[in-house]
GROMACS .gro file of C-alpha atoms in nm:
model
  270
    1MET     CA    1   0.001   0.006   0.020
    2LEU     CA    2   0.302   0.277   0.061
    3LYS     CA    3   0.473   0.193  -0.229
    4LYS     CA    4   0.167   0.250  -0.419
    5GLY     CA    5   0.063   0.553  -0.275
    6LEU     CA    6   0.471   0.664  -0.266
    7PHE     CA    7   0.366   0.570  -0.704
    8TYR     CA    8   0.077   0.796  -0.699
    9THR     CA    9   0.205   1.071  -0.490
   10VAL     CA   10   0.518   1.081  -0.783
   11LEU     CA   11   0.239   1.041  -1.071
   12ILE     CA   12   0.080   1.403  -0.923
   13LEU     CA   13   0.416   1.602  -0.821
   14GLY     CA   14   0.546   1.470  -1.168
   15ALA     CA   15   0.116   1.606  -1.348
   16LEU     CA   16   0.204   1.963  -1.170
   17VAL     CA   17   0.452   2.043  -1.260
   18MET     CA   18   0.414   1.984  -1.625
   19ILE     CA   19   0.047   2.192  -1.618
   20ILE     CA   20   0.209   2.524  -1.403
   21PRO     CA   21   0.328   2.659  -1.757
   22PHE     CA   22  -0.062   2.695  -1.895
   23VAL     CA   23  -0.163   2.763  -1.573
   24TRP     CA   24   0.069   3.044  -1.590
   25MET     CA   25   0.026   3.085  -1.983
   26LEU     CA   26  -0.374   3.082  -1.913
   27SER     CA   27  -0.322   3.392  -1.589
   28THR     CA   28  -0.065   3.572  -1.732
   29SER     CA   29  -0.340   3.577  -2.029
   30LEU     CA   30  -0.568   3.722  -1.732
   31LYS     CA   31  -0.392   4.057  -1.694
   32THR     CA   32  -0.316   4.370  -1.733
   33SER     CA   33   0.118   4.507  -1.893
   34GLY     CA   34   0.151   4.618  -1.467
   35GLY     CA   35   0.001   4.328  -1.365
   36THR     CA   36   0.250   4.104  -1.544
   37MET     CA   37   0.559   4.216  -1.322
   38VAL     CA   38   0.413   4.236  -0.978
   39LEU     CA   39   0.629   4.077  -0.741
   40PRO     CA   40   0.548   3.833  -0.593
   41PRO     CA   41   0.395   3.734  -0.902
   42GLN     CA   42   0.032   3.612  -0.928
   43ILE     CA   43  -0.132   3.334  -1.023
   44ILE     CA   44  -0.486   3.480  -0.973
   45PRO     CA   45  -0.484   3.813  -1.103
   46GLU     CA   46  -0.568   4.046  -0.862
   47GLU     CA   47  -0.760   4.286  -1.183
   48VAL     CA   48  -0.879   4.003  -1.462
   49ASN     CA   49  -0.854   4.150  -1.790
   50TRP     CA   50  -1.022   3.946  -2.070
   51SER     CA   51  -1.008   4.245  -2.295
   52ASN     CA   52  -0.700   4.167  -2.363
   53TYR     CA   53  -0.773   3.853  -2.609
   54GLN     CA   54  -0.985   4.100  -2.788
   55ARG     CA   55  -0.667   4.322  -2.827
   56VAL     CA   56  -0.454   4.060  -2.990
   57THR     CA   57  -0.765   3.987  -3.214
   58GLU     CA   58  -0.612   4.455  -3.309
   59ALA     CA   59  -0.341   4.395  -3.273
   60PHE     CA   60  -0.198   4.156  -3.552
   61PRO     CA   61  -0.422   3.960  -3.796
   62ILE     CA   62  -0.489   3.636  -3.582
   63LEU     CA   63  -0.761   3.502  -3.737
   64ARG     CA   64  -0.563   3.437  -4.076
   65PHE     CA   65  -0.266   3.351  -3.955
   66LEU     CA   66  -0.506   3.113  -3.784
   67TRP     CA   67  -0.589   3.023  -4.052
   68ASN     CA   68  -0.278   2.977  -4.192
   69SER     CA   69  -0.142   2.736  -3.982
   70THR     CA   70  -0.501   2.507  -4.016
   71LEU     CA   71  -0.511   2.434  -4.354
   72VAL     CA   72  -0.057   2.380  -4.384
   73ALA     CA   73  -0.098   2.210  -4.047
   74ALA     CA   74  -0.400   1.964  -4.110
   75LEU     CA   75  -0.289   1.934  -4.536
   76SER     CA   76   0.022   1.840  -4.387
   77THR     CA   77  -0.100   1.532  -4.148
   78ILE     CA   78  -0.331   1.455  -4.441
   79GLY     CA   79  -0.030   1.460  -4.637
   80GLN     CA   80   0.171   1.258  -4.421
   81LEU     CA   81  -0.041   0.991  -4.316
   82ILE     CA   82  -0.158   0.897  -4.649
   83LEU     CA   83   0.270   0.884  -4.777
   84CYS     CA   84   0.425   0.728  -4.483
   85SER     CA   85   0.092   0.427  -4.470
   86MET     CA   86   0.208   0.395  -4.866
   87ALA     CA   87   0.535   0.365  -4.763
   88ALA     CA   88   0.534   0.218  -4.463
   89TYR     CA   89   0.302  -0.095  -4.670
   90ALA     CA   90   0.565  -0.080  -4.947
   91PHE     CA   91   0.823  -0.174  -4.649
   92ALA     CA   92   0.658  -0.426  -4.415
   93ARG     CA   93   0.497  -0.677  -4.658
   94LEU     CA   94   0.576  -0.583  -5.045
   95GLN     CA   95   0.888  -0.816  -5.122
   96PHE     CA   96   1.098  -0.607  -5.387
   97LYS     CA   97   1.523  -0.649  -5.439
   98GLY     CA   98   1.718  -0.410  -5.189
   99ARG     CA   99   1.450  -0.360  -4.992
  100ASP     CA  100   1.615  -0.388  -4.645
  101ALA     CA  101   1.853  -0.182  -4.778
  102LEU     CA  102   1.686   0.107  -4.909
  103PHE     CA  103   1.418   0.098  -4.545
  104LEU     CA  104   1.834   0.133  -4.360
  105ILE     CA  105   1.845   0.454  -4.599
  106TYR     CA  106   1.589   0.582  -4.521
  107LEU     CA  107   1.567   0.620  -4.189
  108ALA     CA  108   1.938   0.652  -4.220
  109THR     CA  109   1.814   1.121  -4.304
  110LEU     CA  110   1.666   1.115  -3.945
  111MET     CA  111   2.003   1.128  -3.774
  112VAL     CA  112   2.009   1.465  -4.051
  113PRO     CA  113   1.955   1.805  -3.907
  114THR     CA  114   1.701   1.950  -4.044
  115GLN     CA  115   1.909   2.265  -4.084
  116VAL     CA  116   2.086   2.143  -4.323
  117THR     CA  117   1.796   2.021  -4.519
  118MET     CA  118   1.656   2.368  -4.529
  119THR     CA  119   1.941   2.552  -4.773
  120PRO     CA  120   1.856   2.324  -5.067
  121GLN     CA  121   1.470   2.276  -4.949
  122PHE     CA  122   1.472   2.674  -4.994
  123ILE     CA  123   1.679   2.656  -5.405
  124LEU     CA  124   1.403   2.368  -5.478
  125MET     CA  125   1.092   2.624  -5.398
  126LYS     CA  126   1.254   2.895  -5.511
  127TYR     CA  127   1.326   2.725  -5.896
  128LEU     CA  128   0.959   2.647  -5.882
  129GLY     CA  129   0.878   3.017  -5.770
  130TRP     CA  130   0.715   2.894  -5.431
  131THR     CA  131   0.827   3.098  -5.226
  132ASP     CA  132   0.539   3.268  -4.978
  133THR     CA  133   0.279   2.971  -5.130
  134TYR     CA  134   0.055   2.772  -4.934
  135GLN     CA  135   0.250   2.457  -5.144
  136GLY     CA  136   0.604   2.567  -5.052
  137LEU     CA  137   0.466   2.563  -4.692
  138ILE     CA  138   0.248   2.228  -4.675
  139LEU     CA  139   0.450   1.985  -4.916
  140PRO     CA  140   0.817   1.990  -4.758
  141GLY     CA  141   0.591   1.896  -4.369
  142MET     CA  142   0.423   1.588  -4.619
  143PHE     CA  143   0.740   1.344  -4.570
  144ASN     CA  144   0.853   1.207  -4.276
  145ALA     CA  145   1.117   0.951  -4.173
  146PHE     CA  146   0.988   0.823  -3.853
  147GLY     CA  147   0.661   0.831  -3.965
  148THR     CA  148   0.710   0.579  -4.228
  149PHE     CA  149   0.881   0.364  -3.962
  150LEU     CA  150   0.665   0.405  -3.748
  151LEU     CA  151   0.367   0.301  -3.918
  152ARG     CA  152   0.617   0.010  -4.067
  153GLN     CA  153   0.624  -0.128  -3.718
  154PHE     CA  154   0.299  -0.112  -3.645
  155PHE     CA  155   0.229  -0.339  -3.971
  156LEU     CA  156   0.493  -0.574  -3.898
  157ASN     CA  157   0.246  -0.716  -3.669
  158ILE     CA  158  -0.058  -0.711  -3.799
  159PRO     CA  159  -0.153  -1.089  -3.904
  160ARG     CA  160  -0.039  -1.171  -4.243
  161GLU     CA  161  -0.287  -1.462  -4.260
  162LEU     CA  162  -0.546  -1.163  -4.310
  163GLU     CA  163  -0.388  -1.029  -4.562
  164GLU     CA  164  -0.364  -1.338  -4.743
  165ALA     CA  165  -0.786  -1.407  -4.678
  166ALA     CA  166  -0.820  -1.142  -4.848
  167PHE     CA  167  -0.570  -1.253  -5.189
  168ILE     CA  168  -0.772  -1.527  -5.195
  169ASP     CA  169  -1.086  -1.322  -5.315
  170GLY     CA  170  -0.872  -1.057  -5.522
  171ALA     CA  171  -0.838  -0.842  -5.393
  172SER     CA  172  -0.479  -0.645  -5.447
  173HIS     CA  173  -0.278  -0.507  -5.273
  174PHE     CA  174  -0.395  -0.132  -5.298
  175ARG     CA  175  -0.751  -0.342  -5.158
  176VAL     CA  176  -0.604  -0.504  -4.902
  177TYR     CA  177  -0.378  -0.186  -4.790
  178TRP     CA  178  -0.739   0.076  -4.784
  179GLN     CA  179  -0.961  -0.236  -4.623
  180VAL     CA  180  -0.704  -0.471  -4.425
  181ILE     CA  181  -0.415  -0.271  -4.314
  182LEU     CA  182  -0.563   0.077  -4.240
  183PRO     CA  183  -0.856  -0.023  -4.072
  184LEU     CA  184  -0.704  -0.228  -3.791
  185ALA     CA  185  -0.363   0.027  -3.766
  186LYS     CA  186  -0.571   0.299  -3.715
  187PRO     CA  187  -0.362   0.334  -3.311
  188ALA     CA  188  -0.073   0.404  -3.502
  189LEU     CA  189  -0.243   0.696  -3.769
  190ALA     CA  190  -0.380   0.866  -3.439
  191THR     CA  191  -0.012   0.840  -3.254
  192LEU     CA  192   0.148   0.968  -3.604
  193MET     CA  193  -0.147   1.271  -3.715
  194VAL     CA  194  -0.092   1.404  -3.325
  195PHE     CA  195   0.289   1.415  -3.381
  196SER     CA  196   0.271   1.506  -3.731
  197PHE     CA  197  -0.047   1.782  -3.603
  198MET     CA  198   0.168   1.894  -3.302
  199GLN     CA  199   0.513   1.912  -3.501
  200SER     CA  200   0.315   2.196  -3.809
  201TRP     CA  201   0.155   2.364  -3.619
  202ASN     CA  202   0.470   2.452  -3.359
  203ASN     CA  203   0.709   2.507  -3.698
  204PHE     CA  204   0.872   2.875  -3.661
  205LEU     CA  205   1.170   2.811  -3.887
  206TRP     CA  206   1.085   2.652  -4.164
  207PRO     CA  207   0.755   2.911  -4.279
  208LEU     CA  208   1.036   3.294  -4.122
  209ILE     CA  209   1.226   3.102  -4.396
  210ILE     CA  210   0.945   3.004  -4.702
  211VAL     CA  211   0.735   3.307  -4.582
  212SER     CA  212   0.821   3.693  -4.606
  213ASP     CA  213   0.389   3.852  -4.622
  214THR     CA  214   0.214   3.897  -4.396
  215GLU     CA  215  -0.137   3.762  -4.502
  216MET     CA  216   0.048   3.392  -4.572
  217MET     CA  217   0.265   3.401  -4.195
  218THR     CA  218   0.157   3.102  -3.949
  219LEU     CA  219   0.070   3.180  -3.609
  220PRO     CA  220   0.387   3.099  -3.474
  221LEU     CA  221   0.549   3.329  -3.757
  222GLY     CA  222   0.305   3.587  -3.610
  223LEU     CA  223   0.291   3.593  -3.252
  224ALA     CA  224   0.660   3.626  -3.313
  225ASN     CA  225   0.612   3.962  -3.434
  226LEU     CA  226   0.407   4.067  -3.078
  227GLN     CA  227   0.703   4.030  -2.944
  228GLY     CA  228   0.839   4.485  -2.943
  229ARG     CA  229   1.248   4.511  -2.981
  230TRP     CA  230   1.309   4.703  -2.603
  231ALA     CA  231   0.982   4.557  -2.471
  232THR     CA  232   0.691   4.286  -2.505
  233ASP     CA  233   0.338   4.286  -2.352
  234TRP     CA  234   0.379   3.969  -2.228
  235ASN     CA  235  -0.039   3.959  -2.168
  236LEU     CA  236  -0.074   3.953  -2.547
  237MET     CA  237   0.202   3.749  -2.589
  238MET     CA  238   0.037   3.453  -2.319
  239ALA     CA  239  -0.360   3.485  -2.476
  240GLY     CA  240  -0.198   3.518  -2.859
  241VAL     CA  241  -0.015   3.199  -2.720
  242VAL     CA  242  -0.360   3.030  -2.551
  243ILE     CA  243  -0.535   3.057  -2.888
  244SER     CA  244  -0.269   2.887  -3.055
  245VAL     CA  245  -0.256   2.644  -2.823
  246LEU     CA  246  -0.640   2.529  -2.776
  247PRO     CA  247  -0.610   2.314  -3.209
  248VAL     CA  248  -0.294   2.127  -3.082
  249LEU     CA  249  -0.579   2.027  -2.766
  250ALA     CA  250  -0.839   1.935  -2.940
  251VAL     CA  251  -0.651   1.729  -3.200
  252TYR     CA  252  -0.515   1.596  -2.923
  253MET     CA  253  -0.889   1.537  -2.752
  254PHE     CA  254  -1.013   1.351  -3.072
  255ALA     CA  255  -0.759   1.118  -3.109
  256GLN     CA  256  -0.678   1.061  -2.740
  257LYS     CA  257  -0.862   0.704  -2.755
  258TYR     CA  258  -0.639   0.578  -3.056
  259PHE     CA  259  -0.342   0.754  -2.973
  260ILE     CA  260  -0.309   0.612  -2.572
  261GLN     CA  261  -0.319   0.294  -2.736
  262GLY     CA  262  -0.108   0.314  -3.006
  263LEU     CA  263   0.110   0.405  -2.720
  264THR     CA  264   0.050   0.129  -2.491
  265MET     CA  265   0.060  -0.179  -2.738
  266GLY     CA  266   0.409  -0.150  -2.813
  267GLY     CA  267   0.370  -0.038  -3.221
  268LEU     CA  268   0.775   0.019  -3.219
  269LYS     CA  269   0.852  -0.343  -3.168
  270GLU     CA  270   0.986  -0.566  -3.409
   0.00000   0.00000   0.00000
């Protein structure tokens, strides 16, 4: 009983440590400009200022940035799910010469820092005339070696008897992939969806490089403009951050059941 109590105590303390930054973010978003610098810091502000959320929408076109981020993150995530699942099916189920060697080479790209590939990606986007465009923001994020690896490991755990029965009934590889493998891989797909959406939603460096037009900026890039050179209204900044966090929470809550199931089923094991 003592061991169990200690275990839950550690879990509760860990949860509190992780939730404190979110509580502080919400608290700061409701403070006045002077209230953010009060010592000792106040978790519950003396004067709740809901107008910060209205002011942040007036300070910059947050709805436009929100739309850009939603469109880019949604299409990048859908593209990743399609391309990664198709590649994972090929590496897990199809037999062709050099398959394992090709997969290792593909997996080795995970060791290449993102910053190294950004310059050639930018040159390619500029050559295609895709700077300051949605396709320039979306397409590079559709290819993910980690997503392919994650889904491949999950596909390997699916019994081959299921697809063999489908082949006997005359199904093609694409039909097996679409009607047999994908429905069984919902936990892994949900896990990848959450990771991909968060990565795309929070991406700051690539939009900073590829976008210069204010109308094409995503939310992280737009929020950075709230930080002044000499001073920053932290209450407005935190109000914008609260708005940016809500879609990610919505995606997680939507996929929570499958996400937790995917983490507990050992999808990364052969």
